[in-house]
């Protein structure tokens, strides 16, 4: 589960996020600290923070790590522990400045998404709910009166960093807070703003513990993905699961590889059973495309409509279909694609089509490979009607992340992604045939 807490400085974000993470046993991630560490590196290298080109080229050399030392988070740039240094006023202002540069944000956001894989975490920052994790399970946006925020910041500075705060006045801090708010909210990329589905909490009159309690109450109400399905989909999903469980002893491996939100589920394709087996193996609603003519078949038409199948007109070119799929992905949906294009006659995996590579790179979302076993035996292309007994297994592998290919020329990226996806399904097949020991690769 990913919880995000956004808002301007001085709203108590860090303290609240840290406490929420502690109480839930989640990882806590202060994304402002990353921009601060990079600002420290910029100053260390004696680069002028207003020189966007130089600052941007430095971001590729930015070696950032977080370590837990005696239960406290310590931030390292290279080998240097900069935990204390990054809280200075100079760093506050430089971090706000350098965080406006698109190349800097791109590199740092990439690292943040990498940190989020495979963990339950609380991320706090400015653009977590809008840009970095648009499909977070819970989004909170904290605000507070600027004067109160300045007062809190002042107390924090003189309390924790007396050596940085000699001669400091509250008025100076208020001006700095307002200046940073202006930078953060008016920058052209990823400005600080509340995501439409974020819950607003004004912390001006609340204690840290009030805010923490409120967030924990909201977290307790977050429904597991399974219960977020619309009722009609859920009913058909349950019926289909029951059918495949009873007749085919359906078994699913590797569910832990799936994350909520946008993603392309791909699998080997040997049978008409593949689309239903793959969709009911995913504990989240999935979408797929089907010929328009199928919708005209009386009962089937209604059924596939309920199951999020989208009609593709016979005359629509491949581009129109791909465009529709990209649109679904941008709306944070999961879609199913069989990259071989058509069912395999002999049950072996066939080469992948190029359109799939285009889609995966264009949509900027993870690809979830799956290996389907037993479906070919149950209903091979050579049979008009299915068999009703046997054993079917769906095995999900580690996601293939689009940002691995982000910096490559488009054609090369598409090709590599296709190769990697094919290889991944081959590996899942080997893992399954080798006795399904441990977690699928
Ligand atoms: O939260 P903080 O004060 O430690 O953040 C320092 C600066 O980093 C802040 O002025 C804006 C920038 N920042 C950002 O642009 N995006 C984030 N997700 C977090 C911080």
Short mmCIF file of N, CA and C in Angstrom, two decimals, residues 203-364:
data_model
loop_
_atom_site.label_atom_id
_atom_site.label_comp_id
_atom_site.label_asym_id
_atom_site.label_seq_id
_atom_site.Cartn_x
_atom_site.Cartn_y
_atom_site.Cartn_z
N UNK A 203 -4.09 21.78 9.17
CA UNK A 203 -3.46 21.42 10.45
C UNK A 203 -3.24 22.64 11.36
N UNK A 204 -3.76 23.82 10.95
CA UNK A 204 -3.49 25.05 11.73
C UNK A 204 -3.84 24.87 13.20
N UNK A 205 -5.01 24.26 13.45
CA UNK A 205 -5.49 24.16 14.83
C UNK A 205 -5.36 22.74 15.38
N UNK A 206 -4.66 21.87 14.68
CA UNK A 206 -4.61 20.47 15.12
C UNK A 206 -3.22 20.11 15.63
N UNK A 207 -3.19 19.20 16.58
CA UNK A 207 -1.88 18.70 17.03
C UNK A 207 -1.45 17.61 16.07
N UNK A 208 -0.15 17.29 16.13
CA UNK A 208 0.38 16.22 15.27
C UNK A 208 -0.43 14.93 15.48
N UNK A 209 -0.76 14.66 16.74
CA UNK A 209 -1.44 13.38 17.01
C UNK A 209 -2.87 13.36 16.49
N UNK A 210 -3.52 14.57 16.49
CA UNK A 210 -4.86 14.64 15.88
C UNK A 210 -4.77 14.26 14.41
N UNK A 211 -3.75 14.84 13.75
CA UNK A 211 -3.63 14.61 12.30
C UNK A 211 -3.31 13.14 12.03
N UNK A 212 -2.39 12.59 12.82
CA UNK A 212 -2.01 11.18 12.65
C UNK A 212 -3.25 10.28 12.82
N UNK A 213 -4.02 10.57 13.88
CA UNK A 213 -5.22 9.75 14.14
C UNK A 213 -6.19 9.82 12.96
N UNK A 214 -6.35 11.02 12.44
CA UNK A 214 -7.27 11.21 11.31
C UNK A 214 -6.81 10.36 10.11
N UNK A 215 -5.50 10.41 9.85
CA UNK A 215 -4.98 9.66 8.68
C UNK A 215 -5.12 8.16 8.91
N UNK A 216 -4.86 7.73 10.15
CA UNK A 216 -4.99 6.29 10.43
C UNK A 216 -6.43 5.82 10.26
N UNK A 217 -7.36 6.70 10.65
CA UNK A 217 -8.78 6.34 10.46
C UNK A 217 -9.09 6.21 8.97
N UNK A 218 -8.55 7.16 8.19
CA UNK A 218 -8.80 7.10 6.74
C UNK A 218 -8.16 5.85 6.13
N UNK A 219 -6.95 5.52 6.63
CA UNK A 219 -6.25 4.34 6.10
C UNK A 219 -7.04 3.07 6.38
N UNK A 220 -7.66 3.03 7.56
CA UNK A 220 -8.42 1.82 7.93
C UNK A 220 -9.62 1.63 7.01
N UNK A 221 -10.07 2.74 6.40
CA UNK A 221 -11.23 2.62 5.51
C UNK A 221 -10.87 2.29 4.07
N UNK A 222 -9.55 2.28 3.77
CA UNK A 222 -9.15 1.99 2.38
C UNK A 222 -9.52 0.54 2.07
N UNK A 223 -10.29 0.38 1.02
CA UNK A 223 -10.74 -0.98 0.68
C UNK A 223 -9.63 -1.74 -0.02
N UNK A 224 -9.49 -3.05 0.26
CA UNK A 224 -8.53 -3.82 -0.54
C UNK A 224 -8.95 -3.74 -2.01
N UNK A 225 -7.99 -3.90 -2.91
CA UNK A 225 -8.27 -3.71 -4.34
C UNK A 225 -9.47 -4.53 -4.78
N UNK A 226 -9.53 -5.76 -4.25
CA UNK A 226 -10.57 -6.70 -4.62
C UNK A 226 -11.97 -6.09 -4.44
N UNK A 227 -12.13 -5.29 -3.36
CA UNK A 227 -13.45 -4.72 -3.09
C UNK A 227 -13.67 -3.39 -3.80
N UNK A 228 -12.70 -3.00 -4.64
CA UNK A 228 -12.91 -1.75 -5.38
C UNK A 228 -13.56 -2.02 -6.73
N UNK A 229 -13.84 -3.30 -7.02
CA UNK A 229 -14.46 -3.63 -8.31
C UNK A 229 -15.92 -3.18 -8.31
N UNK A 230 -16.42 -2.81 -9.51
CA UNK A 230 -17.86 -2.47 -9.55
C UNK A 230 -18.65 -3.78 -9.40
N UNK A 231 -19.86 -3.67 -8.86
CA UNK A 231 -20.59 -4.88 -8.45
C UNK A 231 -20.78 -5.88 -9.59
N UNK A 232 -21.17 -5.38 -10.77
CA UNK A 232 -21.45 -6.32 -11.87
C UNK A 232 -20.17 -7.08 -12.26
N UNK A 233 -19.06 -6.36 -12.28
CA UNK A 233 -17.78 -6.99 -12.63
C UNK A 233 -17.44 -8.05 -11.57
N UNK A 234 -17.61 -7.65 -10.33
CA UNK A 234 -17.25 -8.50 -9.19
C UNK A 234 -18.04 -9.81 -9.22
N UNK A 235 -19.35 -9.70 -9.56
CA UNK A 235 -20.19 -10.91 -9.59
C UNK A 235 -19.70 -11.87 -10.67
N UNK A 236 -19.46 -11.32 -11.87
CA UNK A 236 -18.99 -12.19 -12.97
C UNK A 236 -17.61 -12.75 -12.63
N UNK A 237 -16.78 -11.93 -12.02
CA UNK A 237 -15.43 -12.33 -11.60
C UNK A 237 -15.51 -13.53 -10.64
N UNK A 238 -16.42 -13.41 -9.67
CA UNK A 238 -16.57 -14.50 -8.68
C UNK A 238 -17.07 -15.78 -9.34
N UNK A 239 -18.05 -15.62 -10.22
CA UNK A 239 -18.60 -16.80 -10.91
C UNK A 239 -17.53 -17.48 -11.75
N UNK A 240 -16.77 -16.67 -12.48
CA UNK A 240 -15.73 -17.24 -13.36
C UNK A 240 -14.64 -17.90 -12.52
N UNK A 241 -14.30 -17.30 -11.41
CA UNK A 241 -13.28 -17.91 -10.54
C UNK A 241 -13.77 -19.25 -10.02
N UNK A 242 -15.04 -19.26 -9.64
CA UNK A 242 -15.64 -20.50 -9.13
C UNK A 242 -15.57 -21.58 -10.22
N UNK A 243 -15.94 -21.20 -11.44
CA UNK A 243 -15.93 -22.14 -12.57
C UNK A 243 -14.53 -22.73 -12.78
N UNK A 244 -13.54 -21.85 -12.86
CA UNK A 244 -12.17 -22.34 -13.15
C UNK A 244 -11.57 -23.09 -11.95
N UNK A 245 -11.99 -22.72 -10.77
CA UNK A 245 -11.49 -23.41 -9.58
C UNK A 245 -12.05 -24.84 -9.55
N UNK A 246 -13.36 -24.96 -9.81
CA UNK A 246 -14.00 -26.27 -9.71
C UNK A 246 -13.57 -27.18 -10.86
N UNK A 247 -13.62 -26.66 -12.07
CA UNK A 247 -13.34 -27.54 -13.21
C UNK A 247 -11.85 -27.65 -13.54
N UNK A 248 -11.08 -26.63 -13.21
CA UNK A 248 -9.67 -26.65 -13.64
C UNK A 248 -8.68 -26.45 -12.50
N UNK A 249 -9.13 -26.50 -11.27
CA UNK A 249 -8.26 -26.33 -10.10
C UNK A 249 -7.29 -25.14 -10.29
N UNK A 250 -7.88 -24.04 -10.74
CA UNK A 250 -7.05 -22.85 -11.06
C UNK A 250 -6.12 -22.48 -9.91
N UNK A 251 -4.83 -22.29 -10.25
CA UNK A 251 -3.84 -21.89 -9.24
C UNK A 251 -3.13 -20.63 -9.75
N UNK A 252 -2.90 -19.69 -8.85
CA UNK A 252 -2.27 -18.43 -9.28
C UNK A 252 -0.97 -18.25 -8.48
N UNK A 253 0.12 -17.99 -9.18
CA UNK A 253 1.40 -17.72 -8.51
C UNK A 253 1.83 -16.27 -8.79
N UNK A 254 2.63 -15.73 -7.89
CA UNK A 254 3.32 -14.45 -8.15
C UNK A 254 2.44 -13.22 -8.05
N UNK A 255 1.32 -13.32 -7.30
CA UNK A 255 0.43 -12.15 -7.19
C UNK A 255 1.14 -10.95 -6.57
N UNK A 256 2.16 -11.22 -5.76
CA UNK A 256 2.85 -10.10 -5.08
C UNK A 256 3.57 -9.18 -6.07
N UNK A 257 3.73 -9.64 -7.32
CA UNK A 257 4.38 -8.78 -8.31
C UNK A 257 3.45 -7.67 -8.82
N UNK A 258 2.14 -7.82 -8.60
CA UNK A 258 1.20 -6.84 -9.16
C UNK A 258 1.06 -5.63 -8.24
N UNK A 259 1.02 -4.45 -8.85
CA UNK A 259 0.76 -3.23 -8.08
C UNK A 259 -0.52 -2.60 -8.63
N UNK A 260 -1.26 -1.87 -7.78
CA UNK A 260 -2.49 -1.27 -8.29
C UNK A 260 -2.20 -0.22 -9.35
N UNK A 261 -3.21 0.09 -10.16
CA UNK A 261 -3.08 1.16 -11.15
C UNK A 261 -2.65 0.68 -12.51
N UNK A 262 -2.28 1.66 -13.35
CA UNK A 262 -1.98 1.38 -14.75
C UNK A 262 -0.98 0.24 -14.92
N UNK A 263 -1.22 -0.60 -15.91
CA UNK A 263 -0.28 -1.68 -16.20
C UNK A 263 -0.79 -2.52 -17.36
N UNK A 264 0.15 -3.13 -18.07
CA UNK A 264 -0.24 -4.00 -19.19
C UNK A 264 0.03 -5.44 -18.77
N UNK A 265 -1.02 -6.24 -18.71
CA UNK A 265 -0.84 -7.66 -18.39
C UNK A 265 -0.63 -8.38 -19.71
N UNK A 266 0.47 -9.11 -19.83
CA UNK A 266 0.70 -9.85 -21.07
C UNK A 266 0.85 -11.33 -20.73
N UNK A 267 0.52 -12.18 -21.70
CA UNK A 267 0.66 -13.63 -21.45
C UNK A 267 0.82 -14.34 -22.78
N UNK A 268 1.30 -15.58 -22.70
CA UNK A 268 1.33 -16.45 -23.87
C UNK A 268 -0.12 -16.75 -24.27
N UNK A 269 -0.36 -16.99 -25.56
CA UNK A 269 -1.75 -17.10 -26.03
C UNK A 269 -1.94 -18.39 -26.82
N UNK A 270 -2.73 -19.31 -26.23
CA UNK A 270 -2.93 -20.59 -26.91
C UNK A 270 -4.39 -20.99 -26.96
N UNK A 271 -5.29 -20.19 -26.32
CA UNK A 271 -6.64 -20.70 -26.12
C UNK A 271 -7.65 -19.57 -25.92
N UNK A 272 -8.92 -19.87 -26.21
CA UNK A 272 -9.99 -18.91 -25.91
C UNK A 272 -10.14 -18.72 -24.40
N UNK A 273 -9.61 -19.64 -23.63
CA UNK A 273 -9.70 -19.51 -22.18
C UNK A 273 -8.72 -18.45 -21.63
N UNK A 274 -7.75 -18.05 -22.45
CA UNK A 274 -6.72 -17.13 -21.91
C UNK A 274 -7.28 -15.82 -21.35
N UNK A 275 -8.15 -15.10 -22.13
CA UNK A 275 -8.63 -13.82 -21.57
C UNK A 275 -9.37 -13.98 -20.24
N UNK A 276 -10.32 -14.93 -20.11
CA UNK A 276 -10.97 -15.02 -18.79
C UNK A 276 -10.01 -15.48 -17.69
N UNK A 277 -9.11 -16.40 -18.00
CA UNK A 277 -8.21 -16.89 -16.94
C UNK A 277 -7.29 -15.77 -16.46
N UNK A 278 -6.76 -15.02 -17.42
CA UNK A 278 -5.84 -13.94 -17.02
C UNK A 278 -6.60 -12.86 -16.25
N UNK A 279 -7.82 -12.52 -16.70
CA UNK A 279 -8.52 -11.44 -15.98
C UNK A 279 -8.94 -11.86 -14.58
N UNK A 280 -9.37 -13.09 -14.40
CA UNK A 280 -9.80 -13.45 -13.03
C UNK A 280 -8.61 -13.76 -12.12
N UNK A 281 -7.44 -13.90 -12.73
CA UNK A 281 -6.25 -14.11 -11.88
C UNK A 281 -5.77 -12.79 -11.29
N UNK A 282 -6.21 -11.68 -11.88
CA UNK A 282 -5.78 -10.36 -11.40
C UNK A 282 -6.81 -9.82 -10.41
N UNK A 283 -6.39 -9.48 -9.18
CA UNK A 283 -7.36 -9.06 -8.17
C UNK A 283 -7.82 -7.62 -8.36
N UNK A 284 -7.74 -7.11 -9.56
CA UNK A 284 -8.14 -5.74 -9.85
C UNK A 284 -8.85 -5.77 -11.20
N UNK A 285 -9.79 -4.87 -11.43
CA UNK A 285 -10.49 -4.87 -12.72
C UNK A 285 -9.50 -4.72 -13.87
N UNK A 286 -9.73 -5.46 -14.94
CA UNK A 286 -8.88 -5.31 -16.13
C UNK A 286 -9.77 -4.98 -17.32
N UNK A 287 -9.13 -4.43 -18.34
CA UNK A 287 -9.87 -4.03 -19.55
C UNK A 287 -9.26 -4.73 -20.74
N UNK A 288 -10.08 -5.06 -21.72
CA UNK A 288 -9.48 -5.47 -22.99
C UNK A 288 -10.33 -5.09 -24.17
N UNK A 289 -9.74 -5.28 -25.34
CA UNK A 289 -10.38 -4.85 -26.58
C UNK A 289 -10.91 -6.09 -27.30
N UNK A 290 -12.06 -5.93 -27.96
CA UNK A 290 -12.58 -7.05 -28.74
C UNK A 290 -13.31 -6.51 -29.97
N UNK A 291 -13.42 -7.36 -30.99
CA UNK A 291 -14.10 -6.94 -32.21
C UNK A 291 -15.52 -6.48 -31.91
N UNK A 292 -15.95 -5.43 -32.58
CA UNK A 292 -17.28 -4.85 -32.37
C UNK A 292 -18.38 -5.89 -32.58
N UNK A 293 -18.13 -6.79 -33.55
CA UNK A 293 -19.17 -7.76 -33.91
C UNK A 293 -19.53 -8.67 -32.72
N UNK A 294 -18.55 -8.90 -31.83
CA UNK A 294 -18.82 -9.76 -30.67
C UNK A 294 -19.90 -9.16 -29.77
N UNK A 295 -19.98 -7.83 -29.77
CA UNK A 295 -20.95 -7.16 -28.90
C UNK A 295 -22.39 -7.34 -29.40
N UNK A 296 -22.50 -7.76 -30.67
CA UNK A 296 -23.85 -7.91 -31.22
C UNK A 296 -24.43 -9.29 -30.88
N UNK A 297 -23.59 -10.21 -30.38
CA UNK A 297 -24.10 -11.53 -30.01
C UNK A 297 -24.86 -11.37 -28.69
N UNK A 298 -26.18 -11.73 -28.64
CA UNK A 298 -27.04 -11.33 -27.54
C UNK A 298 -26.45 -11.45 -26.12
N UNK A 299 -26.23 -12.61 -25.60
CA UNK A 299 -25.80 -12.71 -24.21
C UNK A 299 -24.33 -12.33 -24.02
N UNK A 300 -23.53 -12.84 -24.94
CA UNK A 300 -22.09 -12.60 -24.87
C UNK A 300 -21.80 -11.10 -24.90
N UNK A 301 -22.53 -10.39 -25.77
CA UNK A 301 -22.33 -8.94 -25.90
C UNK A 301 -22.44 -8.24 -24.56
N UNK A 302 -23.50 -8.57 -23.81
CA UNK A 302 -23.73 -7.92 -22.51
C UNK A 302 -22.63 -8.31 -21.51
N UNK A 303 -22.31 -9.61 -21.57
CA UNK A 303 -21.32 -10.14 -20.62
C UNK A 303 -19.96 -9.46 -20.80
N UNK A 304 -19.52 -9.39 -22.04
CA UNK A 304 -18.19 -8.81 -22.23
C UNK A 304 -18.19 -7.30 -21.96
N UNK A 305 -19.36 -6.70 -22.11
CA UNK A 305 -19.47 -5.28 -21.78
C UNK A 305 -19.24 -5.10 -20.27
N UNK A 306 -19.89 -5.97 -19.48
CA UNK A 306 -19.73 -5.92 -18.02
C UNK A 306 -18.25 -6.12 -17.65
N UNK A 307 -17.58 -6.97 -18.44
CA UNK A 307 -16.18 -7.29 -18.13
C UNK A 307 -15.18 -6.30 -18.74
N UNK A 308 -15.63 -5.06 -18.92
CA UNK A 308 -14.72 -4.01 -19.40
C UNK A 308 -14.09 -4.30 -20.75
N UNK A 309 -14.84 -4.92 -21.62
CA UNK A 309 -14.29 -5.13 -22.97
C UNK A 309 -14.70 -3.93 -23.81
N UNK A 310 -13.75 -3.42 -24.58
CA UNK A 310 -14.03 -2.22 -25.37
C UNK A 310 -14.10 -2.60 -26.84
N UNK A 311 -15.14 -2.15 -27.54
CA UNK A 311 -15.30 -2.54 -28.93
C UNK A 311 -14.28 -1.89 -29.86
N UNK A 312 -13.78 -2.68 -30.79
CA UNK A 312 -12.87 -2.14 -31.81
C UNK A 312 -13.54 -2.36 -33.15
N UNK A 313 -13.75 -1.28 -33.87
CA UNK A 313 -14.43 -1.42 -35.17
C UNK A 313 -13.49 -2.12 -36.15
N UNK A 314 -14.10 -2.94 -37.02
CA UNK A 314 -13.30 -3.69 -38.01
C UNK A 314 -12.48 -2.75 -38.89
N UNK A 315 -13.05 -1.54 -39.13
CA UNK A 315 -12.36 -0.62 -40.05
C UNK A 315 -11.29 0.19 -39.32
N UNK A 316 -11.34 0.17 -37.97
CA UNK A 316 -10.36 0.99 -37.24
C UNK A 316 -8.97 0.40 -37.46
N UNK A 317 -8.02 1.25 -37.76
CA UNK A 317 -6.65 0.76 -37.97
C UNK A 317 -6.03 0.39 -36.63
N UNK A 318 -4.84 -0.21 -36.70
CA UNK A 318 -4.12 -0.58 -35.48
C UNK A 318 -3.87 0.64 -34.59
N UNK A 319 -3.62 1.79 -35.27
CA UNK A 319 -3.30 3.00 -34.50
C UNK A 319 -4.46 3.41 -33.59
N UNK A 320 -5.70 3.29 -34.13
CA UNK A 320 -6.87 3.70 -33.35
C UNK A 320 -7.01 2.80 -32.12
N UNK A 321 -6.71 1.52 -32.30
CA UNK A 321 -6.81 0.58 -31.18
C UNK A 321 -5.75 0.92 -30.12
N UNK A 322 -4.52 1.16 -30.61
CA UNK A 322 -3.44 1.48 -29.67
C UNK A 322 -3.76 2.75 -28.91
N UNK A 323 -4.37 3.71 -29.63
CA UNK A 323 -4.69 4.99 -28.99
C UNK A 323 -5.69 4.79 -27.85
N UNK A 324 -6.66 3.96 -28.12
CA UNK A 324 -7.68 3.66 -27.09
C UNK A 324 -7.03 3.00 -25.87
N UNK A 325 -6.08 2.10 -26.14
CA UNK A 325 -5.42 1.41 -25.02
C UNK A 325 -4.58 2.39 -24.20
N UNK A 326 -3.88 3.28 -24.91
CA UNK A 326 -3.06 4.27 -24.18
C UNK A 326 -3.96 5.13 -23.29
N UNK A 327 -5.12 5.48 -23.83
CA UNK A 327 -6.07 6.30 -23.07
C UNK A 327 -6.50 5.57 -21.78
N UNK A 328 -6.78 4.29 -21.90
CA UNK A 328 -7.18 3.51 -20.71
C UNK A 328 -6.05 3.50 -19.68
N UNK A 329 -4.83 3.30 -20.18
CA UNK A 329 -3.68 3.25 -19.27
C UNK A 329 -3.47 4.60 -18.58
N UNK A 330 -3.67 5.66 -19.37
CA UNK A 330 -3.49 6.99 -18.76
C UNK A 330 -4.55 7.25 -17.70
N UNK A 331 -5.66 6.56 -17.80
CA UNK A 331 -6.70 6.68 -16.76
C UNK A 331 -6.48 5.66 -15.65
N UNK A 332 -5.25 5.16 -15.56
CA UNK A 332 -4.84 4.25 -14.46
C UNK A 332 -5.52 2.89 -14.50
N UNK A 333 -5.93 2.44 -15.69
CA UNK A 333 -6.56 1.11 -15.80
C UNK A 333 -5.49 0.07 -16.14
N UNK A 334 -5.87 -1.18 -15.88
CA UNK A 334 -5.02 -2.30 -16.31
C UNK A 334 -5.62 -2.88 -17.57
N UNK A 335 -4.76 -3.16 -18.55
CA UNK A 335 -5.30 -3.77 -19.77
C UNK A 335 -4.59 -5.10 -20.04
N UNK A 336 -5.29 -5.96 -20.79
CA UNK A 336 -4.72 -7.25 -21.15
C UNK A 336 -4.34 -7.22 -22.62
N UNK A 337 -3.14 -7.69 -22.91
CA UNK A 337 -2.67 -7.77 -24.30
C UNK A 337 -2.01 -9.12 -24.49
N UNK A 338 -2.28 -9.75 -25.61
CA UNK A 338 -1.56 -10.98 -25.95
C UNK A 338 -0.59 -10.61 -27.07
N UNK A 339 0.67 -10.41 -26.73
CA UNK A 339 1.61 -9.82 -27.70
C UNK A 339 1.88 -10.71 -28.92
N UNK A 340 1.53 -11.99 -28.84
CA UNK A 340 1.73 -12.84 -30.03
C UNK A 340 0.70 -12.52 -31.11
N UNK A 341 -0.36 -11.81 -30.70
CA UNK A 341 -1.37 -11.41 -31.69
C UNK A 341 -2.45 -12.46 -31.88
N UNK A 342 -2.04 -13.69 -32.15
CA UNK A 342 -3.07 -14.73 -32.31
C UNK A 342 -2.66 -15.97 -31.53
N UNK A 343 -3.63 -16.89 -31.38
CA UNK A 343 -3.36 -18.10 -30.59
C UNK A 343 -2.31 -18.97 -31.28
N UNK A 344 -1.49 -19.60 -30.47
CA UNK A 344 -0.47 -20.49 -31.02
C UNK A 344 -1.12 -21.85 -31.32
N UNK A 345 -0.83 -22.38 -32.50
CA UNK A 345 -1.47 -23.64 -32.92
C UNK A 345 -0.89 -24.83 -32.15
N UNK A 346 0.44 -24.75 -31.86
CA UNK A 346 1.07 -25.92 -31.25
C UNK A 346 1.34 -25.73 -29.75
N UNK A 347 0.91 -24.60 -29.20
CA UNK A 347 1.10 -24.39 -27.76
C UNK A 347 2.43 -23.72 -27.43
N UNK A 348 3.33 -23.61 -28.41
CA UNK A 348 4.62 -22.95 -28.14
C UNK A 348 4.48 -21.43 -28.21
N UNK A 349 5.40 -20.74 -27.53
CA UNK A 349 5.34 -19.27 -27.55
C UNK A 349 5.86 -18.76 -28.90
N UNK A 350 5.09 -17.86 -29.53
CA UNK A 350 5.47 -17.33 -30.84
C UNK A 350 6.13 -15.95 -30.67
N UNK A 351 6.76 -15.42 -31.73
CA UNK A 351 7.37 -14.09 -31.61
C UNK A 351 6.30 -13.03 -31.27
N UNK A 352 6.75 -11.96 -30.59
CA UNK A 352 5.81 -10.89 -30.21
C UNK A 352 5.68 -9.87 -31.34
N UNK A 353 4.49 -9.27 -31.42
CA UNK A 353 4.26 -8.26 -32.46
C UNK A 353 4.79 -6.90 -32.03
N UNK A 354 5.08 -6.08 -33.02
CA UNK A 354 5.74 -4.81 -32.72
C UNK A 354 4.83 -3.80 -32.03
N UNK A 355 3.53 -3.89 -32.34
CA UNK A 355 2.57 -2.94 -31.76
C UNK A 355 2.62 -2.94 -30.23
N UNK A 356 2.91 -4.09 -29.66
CA UNK A 356 2.96 -4.19 -28.21
C UNK A 356 4.11 -3.34 -27.64
N UNK A 357 5.27 -3.38 -28.34
CA UNK A 357 6.43 -2.58 -27.89
C UNK A 357 6.08 -1.10 -27.92
N UNK A 358 5.41 -0.70 -28.98
CA UNK A 358 5.02 0.71 -29.13
C UNK A 358 4.12 1.12 -27.96
N UNK A 359 3.13 0.27 -27.69
CA UNK A 359 2.15 0.55 -26.64
C UNK A 359 2.84 0.71 -25.27
N UNK A 360 3.71 -0.25 -24.96
CA UNK A 360 4.33 -0.26 -23.64
C UNK A 360 5.20 0.98 -23.43
N UNK A 361 5.92 1.38 -24.47
CA UNK A 361 6.79 2.56 -24.32
C UNK A 361 5.95 3.83 -24.27
N UNK A 362 4.93 3.88 -25.10
CA UNK A 362 4.09 5.08 -25.19
C UNK A 362 3.32 5.30 -23.87
N UNK A 363 2.84 4.21 -23.28
CA UNK A 363 1.95 4.35 -22.12
C UNK A 363 2.69 4.65 -20.83
N UNK A 364 4.01 4.43 -20.80
CA UNK A 364 4.81 4.71 -19.60
C UNK A 364 4.22 4.05 -18.36
#
